[in-house]
Short mmCIF file of C-alpha atoms and ligand atoms in Angstrom, two decimals:
data_model
loop_
_atom_site.label_atom_id
_atom_site.label_comp_id
_atom_site.label_asym_id
_atom_site.label_seq_id
_atom_site.Cartn_x
_atom_site.Cartn_y
_atom_site.Cartn_z
CA MET M 27 101.06 -240.27 -12.95
CA ASP M 28 97.95 -240.65 -15.12
CA LEU M 29 95.35 -241.98 -12.70
CA LEU M 30 92.92 -242.67 -15.53
CA LYS M 31 95.38 -245.19 -16.98
CA THR M 32 94.30 -248.67 -15.94
CA GLN M 33 96.81 -249.73 -13.36
CA THR M 34 97.40 -253.38 -12.70
CA GLN M 35 100.36 -253.32 -10.30
CA LEU M 36 101.23 -249.91 -8.80
CA SER M 37 104.93 -249.30 -9.50
CA LEU M 38 106.67 -247.97 -6.39
CA SER M 39 109.43 -246.43 -8.52
CA GLU M 40 106.85 -244.63 -10.70
CA LEU M 41 105.13 -243.31 -7.58
CA ARG M 42 108.47 -242.16 -6.14
CA ASN M 43 109.20 -240.32 -9.38
CA THR M 44 105.93 -238.47 -8.97
CA LEU M 45 107.00 -237.43 -5.44
CA ILE M 46 110.35 -236.23 -6.85
CA ARG M 47 108.54 -234.10 -9.44
CA LEU M 48 106.33 -232.66 -6.67
CA GLU M 49 109.49 -231.51 -4.85
CA ASP M 50 110.07 -228.98 -7.65
CA THR M 51 106.45 -227.80 -7.52
CA ILE M 52 106.59 -227.39 -3.73
CA ILE M 53 109.93 -225.51 -3.76
CA PHE M 54 108.86 -223.08 -6.49
CA GLY M 55 105.53 -222.54 -4.72
CA LEU M 56 107.38 -221.60 -1.52
CA ILE M 57 109.68 -219.26 -3.47
CA GLU M 58 106.57 -217.52 -4.82
CA ARG M 59 105.02 -217.14 -1.33
CA ALA M 60 108.31 -215.96 0.22
CA GLN M 61 108.18 -212.82 -1.97
CA PHE M 62 105.74 -211.40 0.53
CA LYS M 63 105.91 -210.74 4.25
CA SER M 64 104.22 -213.21 6.57
CA ASN M 65 101.05 -211.02 6.68
CA ASP M 66 99.88 -212.93 9.76
CA ILE M 67 96.49 -211.17 9.74
CA ILE M 68 95.32 -213.37 6.83
CA TYR M 69 95.53 -216.42 9.12
CA GLN M 70 93.69 -214.88 12.08
CA GLN M 71 90.08 -215.95 12.75
CA GLY M 72 87.70 -212.99 12.75
CA ALA M 73 90.26 -210.45 11.46
CA PHE M 74 88.10 -209.79 8.39
CA HIS M 75 84.32 -209.40 7.94
CA PHE M 76 82.71 -211.26 5.02
CA ASP M 77 79.30 -210.26 3.63
CA ASN M 78 78.26 -213.89 3.12
CA GLY M 79 78.51 -214.60 6.86
CA PHE M 80 81.73 -216.62 6.52
CA THR M 81 83.49 -216.55 9.91
CA GLY M 82 86.90 -218.08 9.20
CA SER M 83 90.23 -216.44 8.41
CA PHE M 84 90.95 -214.54 5.18
CA LEU M 85 92.92 -217.54 3.90
CA GLU M 86 90.10 -219.96 4.79
CA TYR M 87 87.68 -217.65 2.94
CA LEU M 88 89.80 -217.86 -0.23
CA ILE M 89 90.16 -221.64 0.15
CA TRP M 90 86.36 -221.97 0.44
CA GLU M 91 85.66 -219.74 -2.55
CA LEU M 92 88.24 -221.50 -4.78
CA GLU M 93 87.28 -225.02 -3.71
CA LYS M 94 83.63 -224.35 -4.59
CA ALA M 95 84.72 -223.63 -8.18
CA HIS M 96 87.15 -226.58 -8.27
CA ALA M 97 84.44 -228.93 -6.92
CA LYS M 98 82.17 -227.94 -9.82
CA VAL M 99 84.80 -229.12 -12.30
CA ARG M 100 85.11 -232.45 -10.40
CA ARG M 101 88.60 -231.81 -8.99
CA TYR M 102 87.82 -233.73 -5.80
CA GLN M 103 86.59 -236.82 -7.60
CA SER M 104 90.22 -237.47 -8.56
CA PRO M 105 91.76 -239.96 -6.07
CA ASP M 106 94.82 -237.71 -5.64
CA GLU M 107 92.98 -234.47 -4.81
CA TYR M 108 91.60 -233.59 -1.35
CA PRO M 109 89.76 -230.41 -0.32
CA PHE M 110 90.65 -228.30 2.73
CA THR M 111 86.97 -227.42 3.19
CA PRO M 112 85.84 -229.70 6.06
CA ALA M 113 83.53 -232.57 5.06
CA ASP M 114 80.90 -231.28 7.55
CA HIS M 115 81.07 -227.65 6.31
CA GLN M 116 77.68 -226.02 5.80
CA PRO M 117 76.86 -225.44 3.03
CA PRO M 118 78.83 -228.38 1.55
CA LEU M 119 80.98 -228.06 -1.57
CA PRO M 120 78.77 -228.08 -4.71
CA ALA M 121 78.31 -231.12 -6.92
CA PRO M 122 80.31 -231.33 -10.19
CA ILE M 123 78.78 -229.87 -13.37
CA LEU M 124 80.73 -232.52 -15.34
CA PRO M 125 79.92 -236.25 -15.45
CA ALA M 126 82.10 -238.51 -13.28
CA LEU M 127 85.27 -239.94 -14.86
CA ASP M 128 85.80 -243.70 -14.74
CA TYR M 129 88.89 -243.92 -12.53
CA PRO M 130 90.26 -247.47 -12.13
CA PRO M 131 89.72 -248.62 -8.52
CA ILE M 132 93.38 -248.25 -7.43
CA LEU M 133 92.85 -247.39 -3.76
CA HIS M 134 90.80 -249.20 -1.14
CA PRO M 135 87.76 -246.96 -0.43
CA ASN M 136 88.65 -244.54 2.40
CA HIS M 137 87.85 -241.14 3.89
CA ILE M 138 91.40 -240.21 4.95
CA ASN M 139 91.97 -236.46 4.68
CA ILE M 140 94.55 -234.78 6.96
CA ASN M 141 94.35 -231.33 5.37
CA ALA M 142 93.35 -229.76 8.71
CA GLN M 143 96.73 -230.88 10.12
CA ILE M 144 98.51 -229.65 6.98
CA LEU M 145 96.86 -226.21 7.23
CA THR M 146 97.82 -225.84 10.90
CA MET M 147 101.43 -226.91 10.22
CA TYR M 148 101.64 -224.52 7.28
CA THR M 149 100.35 -221.40 9.04
CA ALA M 150 101.85 -222.04 12.49
CA SER M 151 105.26 -223.48 11.57
CA LEU M 152 106.15 -223.03 7.89
CA ILE M 153 105.11 -219.42 7.16
CA PRO M 154 107.07 -217.96 10.12
CA GLN M 155 110.20 -219.73 8.76
CA ALA M 156 109.70 -219.12 5.02
CA CYS M 157 108.57 -215.46 5.07
CA ALA M 158 110.06 -212.28 6.52
CA PRO M 159 107.96 -211.10 9.49
CA GLY M 160 105.69 -208.12 8.97
CA ASP M 161 102.77 -206.79 6.95
CA ASP M 162 103.17 -205.53 3.37
CA SER M 163 99.39 -205.45 2.66
CA ASN M 164 99.76 -208.09 -0.06
CA TYR M 165 96.94 -210.10 1.51
CA GLY M 166 95.33 -211.37 -1.70
CA SER M 167 98.68 -212.28 -3.31
CA SER M 168 99.91 -214.00 -0.14
CA ALA M 169 96.70 -216.02 0.26
CA THR M 170 96.69 -216.96 -3.43
CA LYS M 171 100.23 -218.32 -3.14
CA ASP M 172 99.30 -220.01 0.14
CA VAL M 173 96.48 -221.94 -1.54
CA GLU M 174 98.86 -223.18 -4.25
CA CYS M 175 101.42 -224.27 -1.63
CA LEU M 176 98.73 -226.00 0.44
CA GLN M 177 97.37 -227.87 -2.59
CA ASN M 178 100.91 -228.99 -3.52
CA LEU M 179 101.62 -230.19 0.02
CA SER M 180 98.23 -231.94 0.30
CA LYS M 181 98.78 -233.82 -2.96
CA ARG M 182 102.28 -234.88 -1.93
CA ILE M 183 101.27 -236.06 1.55
CA HIS M 184 98.10 -237.87 0.46
CA TYR M 185 100.14 -239.66 -2.23
CA GLY M 186 101.04 -241.79 0.77
CA LYS M 187 97.85 -243.74 0.00
CA PHE M 188 99.21 -244.89 -3.37
CA ILE M 189 102.63 -245.64 -1.87
CA ALA M 190 100.98 -247.70 0.89
CA GLU M 191 98.82 -249.62 -1.60
CA SER M 192 101.89 -250.41 -3.66
CA LYS M 193 103.76 -251.70 -0.60
CA PHE M 194 100.71 -253.71 0.47
CA GLN M 195 100.53 -255.39 -2.94
CA ASP M 196 104.25 -256.28 -2.93
CA PRO M 197 104.34 -260.11 -2.52
CA GLN M 198 107.55 -259.82 -0.49
CA TYR M 199 105.76 -257.85 2.29
CA HIS M 200 102.04 -258.54 1.80
CA ASP M 201 101.67 -261.17 4.51
CA GLN M 202 103.62 -259.05 7.02
CA TYR M 203 101.30 -256.10 6.41
CA VAL M 204 98.19 -258.31 6.73
CA GLN M 205 99.48 -259.64 10.07
CA LEU M 206 100.33 -256.14 11.39
CA ILE M 207 96.98 -254.72 10.21
CA LYS M 208 95.03 -257.51 11.90
CA ALA M 209 97.03 -256.90 15.10
CA ARG M 210 96.27 -253.11 14.79
CA ASP M 211 100.04 -252.62 15.18
CA ALA M 212 100.45 -249.03 13.89
CA LYS M 213 104.06 -248.84 15.12
CA GLY M 214 104.96 -252.09 13.37
CA ILE M 215 103.35 -250.86 10.15
CA TYR M 216 105.24 -247.55 10.43
CA GLN M 217 108.54 -249.38 10.86
CA LEU M 218 107.89 -251.79 7.96
CA LEU M 219 106.94 -249.02 5.50
CA THR M 220 109.83 -246.72 6.49
CA ASN M 221 112.75 -246.62 4.04
CA GLU M 222 115.47 -244.52 5.66
CA ALA M 223 117.79 -244.73 2.64
CA VAL M 224 115.11 -243.18 0.42
CA GLU M 225 114.50 -240.45 3.01
CA ARG M 226 118.21 -239.61 3.37
CA LYS M 227 118.67 -239.42 -0.41
CA LEU M 228 115.56 -237.26 -0.70
CA LEU M 229 116.77 -234.72 1.88
CA ARG M 230 120.19 -234.44 0.19
CA ARG M 231 118.54 -233.89 -3.21
CA LEU M 232 116.10 -231.40 -1.71
CA ARG M 233 118.90 -229.24 -0.25
CA ARG M 234 120.63 -229.08 -3.65
CA LYS M 235 117.38 -228.24 -5.44
CA ALA M 236 116.42 -225.51 -2.97
CA THR M 237 119.92 -224.00 -3.21
CA ILE M 238 119.98 -224.02 -7.01
CA TYR M 239 116.33 -223.04 -7.62
CA GLY M 240 116.68 -220.18 -5.19
CA GLN M 241 119.57 -218.58 -7.10
CA ASP M 242 119.32 -215.58 -9.43
CA ILE M 243 121.17 -216.80 -12.52
CA ASP M 244 122.78 -213.82 -14.27
CA ASP M 245 122.16 -214.23 -17.99
CA ASP M 246 125.47 -212.67 -19.08
CA ASP M 247 127.56 -214.94 -16.99
CA ALA M 248 127.63 -217.83 -19.42
CA THR M 249 130.41 -219.61 -17.57
CA ALA M 250 128.55 -219.71 -14.29
CA THR M 251 127.04 -223.04 -13.40
CA ALA M 252 124.43 -223.14 -10.68
CA THR M 253 125.72 -225.64 -8.15
CA ALA M 254 124.88 -226.41 -4.59
CA ASN M 255 127.88 -224.28 -3.63
CA ALA M 256 126.79 -221.27 -5.66
CA ALA M 257 127.32 -218.01 -3.82
CA GLY M 258 124.59 -215.43 -3.40
CA PRO M 259 121.34 -215.27 -1.42
CA SER M 260 118.64 -217.84 -2.06
CA LYS M 261 114.99 -216.80 -2.43
CA ILE M 262 114.11 -219.55 0.00
CA SER M 263 116.37 -220.91 2.72
CA PRO M 264 117.41 -224.50 1.86
CA ASP M 265 117.28 -225.17 5.61
CA VAL M 266 113.58 -224.21 5.63
CA VAL M 267 112.79 -226.61 2.77
CA VAL M 268 114.75 -229.51 4.29
CA ASP M 269 113.22 -228.82 7.71
CA LEU M 270 109.73 -228.78 6.19
CA TYR M 271 110.21 -232.22 4.71
CA GLU M 272 112.11 -233.76 7.62
CA LYS M 273 109.74 -232.54 10.36
CA TYR M 274 106.40 -232.42 8.53
CA VAL M 275 106.07 -233.69 4.94
CA ILE M 276 107.71 -237.09 5.42
CA PRO M 277 106.13 -237.81 8.85
CA LEU M 278 102.68 -236.74 7.60
CA THR M 279 103.09 -238.87 4.46
CA LYS M 280 103.92 -241.86 6.64
CA GLN M 281 100.94 -241.06 8.88
CA VAL M 282 98.72 -241.26 5.78
CA GLU M 283 100.40 -244.55 4.81
CA VAL M 284 99.70 -246.01 8.26
CA ASP M 285 96.13 -244.68 8.41
CA TYR M 286 95.45 -246.09 4.94
CA LEU M 287 96.89 -249.53 5.76
CA LEU M 288 95.03 -249.77 9.07
CA GLN M 289 91.74 -249.61 7.16
CA ARG M 290 92.98 -251.63 4.16
CA LEU M 291 91.22 -254.87 5.23
CA ASP M 292 87.94 -253.21 6.27
C1 ISJ K 220 107.01 -242.49 0.36
C2 ISJ K 220 107.61 -243.61 0.84
O1 ISJ K 220 107.40 -244.07 2.13
C3 ISJ K 220 108.11 -243.47 3.23
C4 ISJ K 220 108.00 -242.00 3.16
C5 ISJ K 220 108.91 -241.28 2.44
C6 ISJ K 220 108.65 -239.83 2.13
O2 ISJ K 220 107.64 -239.29 2.64
O3 ISJ K 220 109.44 -239.25 1.36
C7 ISJ K 220 110.09 -241.90 1.94
C8 ISJ K 220 110.39 -243.20 2.26
C9 ISJ K 220 109.56 -243.95 3.22
O4 ISJ K 220 110.10 -243.88 4.53
C10 ISJ K 220 108.53 -244.43 0.01
O5 ISJ K 220 108.87 -245.55 0.45
O6 ISJ K 220 108.92 -243.93 -1.08
#
């Protein structure tokens, strides 16, 4: 979705299409990372020494170094991009070298950033499922793929802000959200914004995508059609992808929706 385009009414179906497109990005990013062993050492605090005094993990070091460059080209001034570098990190991320873009004020001003939760989920739960255990010394390659996966997941989950704004603006539900927000009823907000039919359809589609995208398609087998029932090993377990969304991506997206709505009237 072009966030520079002046939005009047946020279209929920357009936003959902963006989330569908991000499914492909996330699956292919996981396929890339799963080439390498888990290489757990890159997630361990203090396992590496850095000349600049950085004391985090190898992965956190790469995140910091890359996000400094991305900050200079104003990546984090876009309302759909959020850094993993903590807001209180010293030194802070550098200021952009480019002038600010004039984004239309789509979202209510907020400081919601749950990337710390996303990073913990990713290293503690997802990597052990997606990658074979062990150490193949591909530390730089693994961390590079990790950063791409983390950025994809962060964008997808924080898109919950746009989804929540769209639902808040919907005349059919606006008054209910206002009442629940004023009552600080997080559970009621969570229930109102949940669409189980959309979630069920998403998980079915995700399993098919992960099965098909994970196949090696033999180029001389013209008759073969990649289907969800295709035989052969997948580069990423469809169960891992579905589990990721069911246990983490969808709940974290809804957490962002609730957090955003709770501060919507501030
Ligand atoms: C994103 C939405 O809000 C909720 C979260 C969903 C998700 O994270 O995939 C799907 C449906 C809703 O329960 C939506 O309504 O599309």
